[in-house]
XYZ file of C-alpha atoms in Angstrom:
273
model
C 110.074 99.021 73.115
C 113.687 98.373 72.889
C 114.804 101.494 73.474
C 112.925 101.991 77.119
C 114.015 98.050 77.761
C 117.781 99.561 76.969
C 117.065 102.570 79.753
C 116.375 99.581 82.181
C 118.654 96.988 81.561
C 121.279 99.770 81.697
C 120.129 101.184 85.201
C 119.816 97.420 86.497
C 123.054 97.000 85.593
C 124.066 100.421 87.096
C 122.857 99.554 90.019
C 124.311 96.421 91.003
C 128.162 97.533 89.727
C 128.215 95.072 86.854
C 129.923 95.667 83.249
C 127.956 94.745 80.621
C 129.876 91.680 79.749
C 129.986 90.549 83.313
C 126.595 88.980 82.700
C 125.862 86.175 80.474
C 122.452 85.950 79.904
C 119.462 88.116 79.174
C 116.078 86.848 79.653
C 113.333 89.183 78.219
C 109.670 89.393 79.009
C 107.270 91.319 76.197
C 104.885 90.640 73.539
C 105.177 94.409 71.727
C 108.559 93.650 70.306
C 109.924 96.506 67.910
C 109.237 93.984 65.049
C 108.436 90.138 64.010
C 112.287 89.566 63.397
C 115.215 89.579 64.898
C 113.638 88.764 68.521
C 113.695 92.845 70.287
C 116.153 90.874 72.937
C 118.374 91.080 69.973
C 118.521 94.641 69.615
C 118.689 95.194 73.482
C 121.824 92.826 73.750
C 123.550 95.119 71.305
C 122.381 98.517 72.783
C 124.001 97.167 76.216
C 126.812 95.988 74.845
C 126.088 92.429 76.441
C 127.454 88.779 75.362
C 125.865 85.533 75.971
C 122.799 84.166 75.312
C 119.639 85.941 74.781
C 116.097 84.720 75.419
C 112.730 86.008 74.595
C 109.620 85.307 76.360
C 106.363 86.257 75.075
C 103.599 85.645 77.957
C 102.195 89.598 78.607
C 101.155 90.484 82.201
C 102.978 87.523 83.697
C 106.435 88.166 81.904
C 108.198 89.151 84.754
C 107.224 85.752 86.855
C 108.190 83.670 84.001
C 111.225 85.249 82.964
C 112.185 85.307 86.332
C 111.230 81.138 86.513
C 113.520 80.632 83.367
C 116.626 82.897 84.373
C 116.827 81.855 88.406
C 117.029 78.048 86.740
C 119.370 78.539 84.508
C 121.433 80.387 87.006
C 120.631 78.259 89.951
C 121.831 75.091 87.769
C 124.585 76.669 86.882
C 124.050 77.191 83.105
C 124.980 80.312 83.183
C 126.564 82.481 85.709
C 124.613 85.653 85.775
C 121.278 86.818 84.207
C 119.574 90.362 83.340
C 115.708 89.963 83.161
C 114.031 92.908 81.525
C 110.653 93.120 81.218
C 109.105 95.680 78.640
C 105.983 96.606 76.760
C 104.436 99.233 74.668
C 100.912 98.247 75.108
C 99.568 101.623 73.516
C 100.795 100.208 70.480
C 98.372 97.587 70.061
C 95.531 99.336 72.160
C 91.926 100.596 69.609
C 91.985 104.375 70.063
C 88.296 103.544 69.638
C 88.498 101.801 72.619
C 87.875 104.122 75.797
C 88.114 101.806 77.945
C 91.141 100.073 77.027
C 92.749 103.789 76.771
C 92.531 104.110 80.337
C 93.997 101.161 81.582
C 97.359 100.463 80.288
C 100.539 102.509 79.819
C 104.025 101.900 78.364
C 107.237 100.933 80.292
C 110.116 98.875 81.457
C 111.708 97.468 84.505
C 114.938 94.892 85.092
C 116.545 93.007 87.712
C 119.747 91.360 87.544
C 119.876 87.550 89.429
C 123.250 86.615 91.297
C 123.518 84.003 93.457
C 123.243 84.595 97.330
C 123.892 83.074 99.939
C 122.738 84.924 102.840
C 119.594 83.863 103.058
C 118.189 86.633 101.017
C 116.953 86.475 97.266
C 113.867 84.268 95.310
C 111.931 81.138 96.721
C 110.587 78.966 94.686
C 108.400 80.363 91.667
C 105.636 78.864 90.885
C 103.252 79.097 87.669
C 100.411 77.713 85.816
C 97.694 78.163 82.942
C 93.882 77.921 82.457
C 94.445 77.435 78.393
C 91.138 76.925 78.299
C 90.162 80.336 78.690
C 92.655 81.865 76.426
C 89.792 83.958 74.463
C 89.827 86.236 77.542
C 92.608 88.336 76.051
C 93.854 88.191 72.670
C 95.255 90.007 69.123
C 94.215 87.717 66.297
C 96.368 89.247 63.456
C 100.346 88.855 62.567
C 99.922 85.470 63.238
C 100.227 82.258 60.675
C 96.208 81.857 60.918
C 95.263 85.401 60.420
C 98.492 87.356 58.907
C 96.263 90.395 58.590
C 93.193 91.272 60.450
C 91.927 93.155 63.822
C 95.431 94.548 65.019
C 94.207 95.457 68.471
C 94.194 93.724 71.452
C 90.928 92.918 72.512
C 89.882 91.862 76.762
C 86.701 90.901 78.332
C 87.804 92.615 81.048
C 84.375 91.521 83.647
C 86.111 87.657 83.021
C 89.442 88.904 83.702
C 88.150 89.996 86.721
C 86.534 87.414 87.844
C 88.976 84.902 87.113
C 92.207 86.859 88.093
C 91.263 88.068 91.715
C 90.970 84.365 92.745
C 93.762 83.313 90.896
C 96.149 85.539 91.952
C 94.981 85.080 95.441
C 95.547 81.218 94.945
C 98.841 81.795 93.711
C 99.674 83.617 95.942
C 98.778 81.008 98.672
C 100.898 78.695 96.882
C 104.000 80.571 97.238
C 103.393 81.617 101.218
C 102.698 77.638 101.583
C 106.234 76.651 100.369
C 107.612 78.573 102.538
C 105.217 77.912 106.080
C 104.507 81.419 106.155
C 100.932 82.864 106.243
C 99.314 86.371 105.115
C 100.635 88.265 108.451
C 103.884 87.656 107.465
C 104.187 89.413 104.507
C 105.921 92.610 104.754
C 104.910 93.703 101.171
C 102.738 92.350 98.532
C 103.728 93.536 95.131
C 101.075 92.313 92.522
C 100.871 92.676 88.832
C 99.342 96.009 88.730
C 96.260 94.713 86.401
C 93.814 97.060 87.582
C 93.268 99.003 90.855
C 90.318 96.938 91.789
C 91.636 93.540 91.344
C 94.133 94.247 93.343
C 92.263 95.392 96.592
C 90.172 92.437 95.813
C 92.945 90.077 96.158
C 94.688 91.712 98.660
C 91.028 91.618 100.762
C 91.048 87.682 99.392
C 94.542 86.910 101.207
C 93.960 89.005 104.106
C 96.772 91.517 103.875
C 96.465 94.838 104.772
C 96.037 97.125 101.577
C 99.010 99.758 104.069
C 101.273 96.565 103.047
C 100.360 96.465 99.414
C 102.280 97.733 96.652
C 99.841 99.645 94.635
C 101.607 102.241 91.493
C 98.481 101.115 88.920
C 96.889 104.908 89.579
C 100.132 106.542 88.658
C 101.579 104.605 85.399
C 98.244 101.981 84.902
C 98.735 98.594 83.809
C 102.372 98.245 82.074
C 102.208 94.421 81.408
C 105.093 92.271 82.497
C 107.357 94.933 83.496
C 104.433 96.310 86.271
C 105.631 94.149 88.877
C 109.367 95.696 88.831
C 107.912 98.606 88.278
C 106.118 98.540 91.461
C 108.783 97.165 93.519
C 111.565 99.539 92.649
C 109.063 101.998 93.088
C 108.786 101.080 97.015
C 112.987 100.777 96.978
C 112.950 104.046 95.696
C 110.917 105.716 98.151
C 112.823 104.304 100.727
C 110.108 101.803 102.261
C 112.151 98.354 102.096
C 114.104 96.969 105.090
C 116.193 94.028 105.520
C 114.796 90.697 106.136
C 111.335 92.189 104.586
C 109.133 89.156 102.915
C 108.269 89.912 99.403
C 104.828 88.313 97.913
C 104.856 88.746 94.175
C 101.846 87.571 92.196
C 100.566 87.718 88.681
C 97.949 86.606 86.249
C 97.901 87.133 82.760
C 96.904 86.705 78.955
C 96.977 83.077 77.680
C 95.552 82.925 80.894
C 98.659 82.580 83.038
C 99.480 82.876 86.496
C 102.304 82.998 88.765
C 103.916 83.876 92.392
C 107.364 84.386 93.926
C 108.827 84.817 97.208
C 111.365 87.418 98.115
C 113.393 87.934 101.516
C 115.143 91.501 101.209
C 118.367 91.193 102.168
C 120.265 94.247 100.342
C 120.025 97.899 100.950
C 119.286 97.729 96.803
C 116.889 96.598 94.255
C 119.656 95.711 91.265
């Protein structure tokens, strides 16, 4: 994991024209760290050379929305002066080669974005999250932990619940963010969900009213890829040339624990850093 979370915190940084030790703080997103201890943010401080402080974050499909609620604050408040979030996940690694159906749905990668401060206008709204704890049985591993230190090492999802549950919630997120800002559905140049499944996110799209032409989908070509599919998706659209400036950004995510979360994005640079 570390090594494919190096390969993206390195092109982020790339990307935006920043030295390693011109950022201060590294927020990472994953739950398939390389081991128990030291935290794999760690080992991807050293591999970029960074300084600073290093956090980990361990909340699966919606790692990306959280890290990126935990860095903007720290940066917005003034805490720190520049973060690198990196989200990354080797989900084969904890997948039942048994399980066919878990085989086909998720896939192994990374993503990062560096946060700056703007003030043009551009950058993150307001991010907003929540949990239904109550239905955290949805998706879990029960081993490696101080209950069950050995055990069933394999994730295991009632994927029909999932379902269920994570169309309307990432719709209602969704809502939530477009609310904050007085902006409805039409105005969304590009939704970019968490790529969970192909389904869900037609369904949710079809839920908010947004055209599927205006929605991000890359879950066909590299499947789910946990907190880092929401990067993943957008840089995919930067990279094929499809963002212009002043485009509104609807990102949305649910998640194991069962999380969810949204964020607002105006484009306002020619790059995705």
């Amino acid at each position: 994991m570390s090594d494919l979370a190096t390969r993206a915190g390195t092109d982020a940084l790339a990307d935006a024209g920043l030295l390693p030790t011109q950022v201060d703080l590294l927020v990472m997103g994953t739950f398939t760290g390389d081991q128990r201890l030291p935290p794999s943010a760690a080992t991807v401080q050293t591999n970029l050379g960074m300084s600073g402080k290093f956090l980990q974050i361990d909340t699966a499909c919606t790692g990306f929305i959280d890290a990126l609620l935990v860095a903007k604050a720290l940066v917005e408040t003034g805490v720190h002066k520049r973060a690198l979030v990196v989200c990354a996940d080797v989900l084969t690694s904890v997948l039942d080669p048994a399980d066919w159906l878990s085989q086909t749905v998720f896939g192994d990668a990374a993503a990062a974005v560096v946060l700056d401060t703007v003030t043009d206008g551009s950058g993150f709204g307001p991010v907003h999250s929540g949990s239904d704890s109550h239905l955290a049985e949805y998706v879990r591993i029960h081993d490696s932990g101080s209950r069950r230190p050995a055990g069933d090492s394999f994730m295991r999802i009632k994927f029909g619940d999932v379902q269920r549950w994570g169309v309307q919630r990432m719709a209602d997120a969704a809502r939530r963010a477009l609310e904050e800002h007085g902006l409805n559905p039409a105005d969304v140049d590009w939704l970019v969900p968490h790529q969970a499944s192909a389904s869900m996110i037609k369904l949710a799209a079809a839920e908010l009213g947004i055209d599927p032409n205006r929605v991000a989908l890359t879950y066909p070509r590299f499947g789910n890829t946990g907190g880092s599919s929401i990067l993943l998706a957008w840089n995919t659209l930067y990279r094929e040339g499809l963002l212009r400036e002043g485009d509104v950004i609807l990102l949305c995510a649910v998640g194991a624990g069962m999380a969810w979360g949204s964020a607002l994005y105006r484009w306002g640079r020619p790059r995705l850093a």
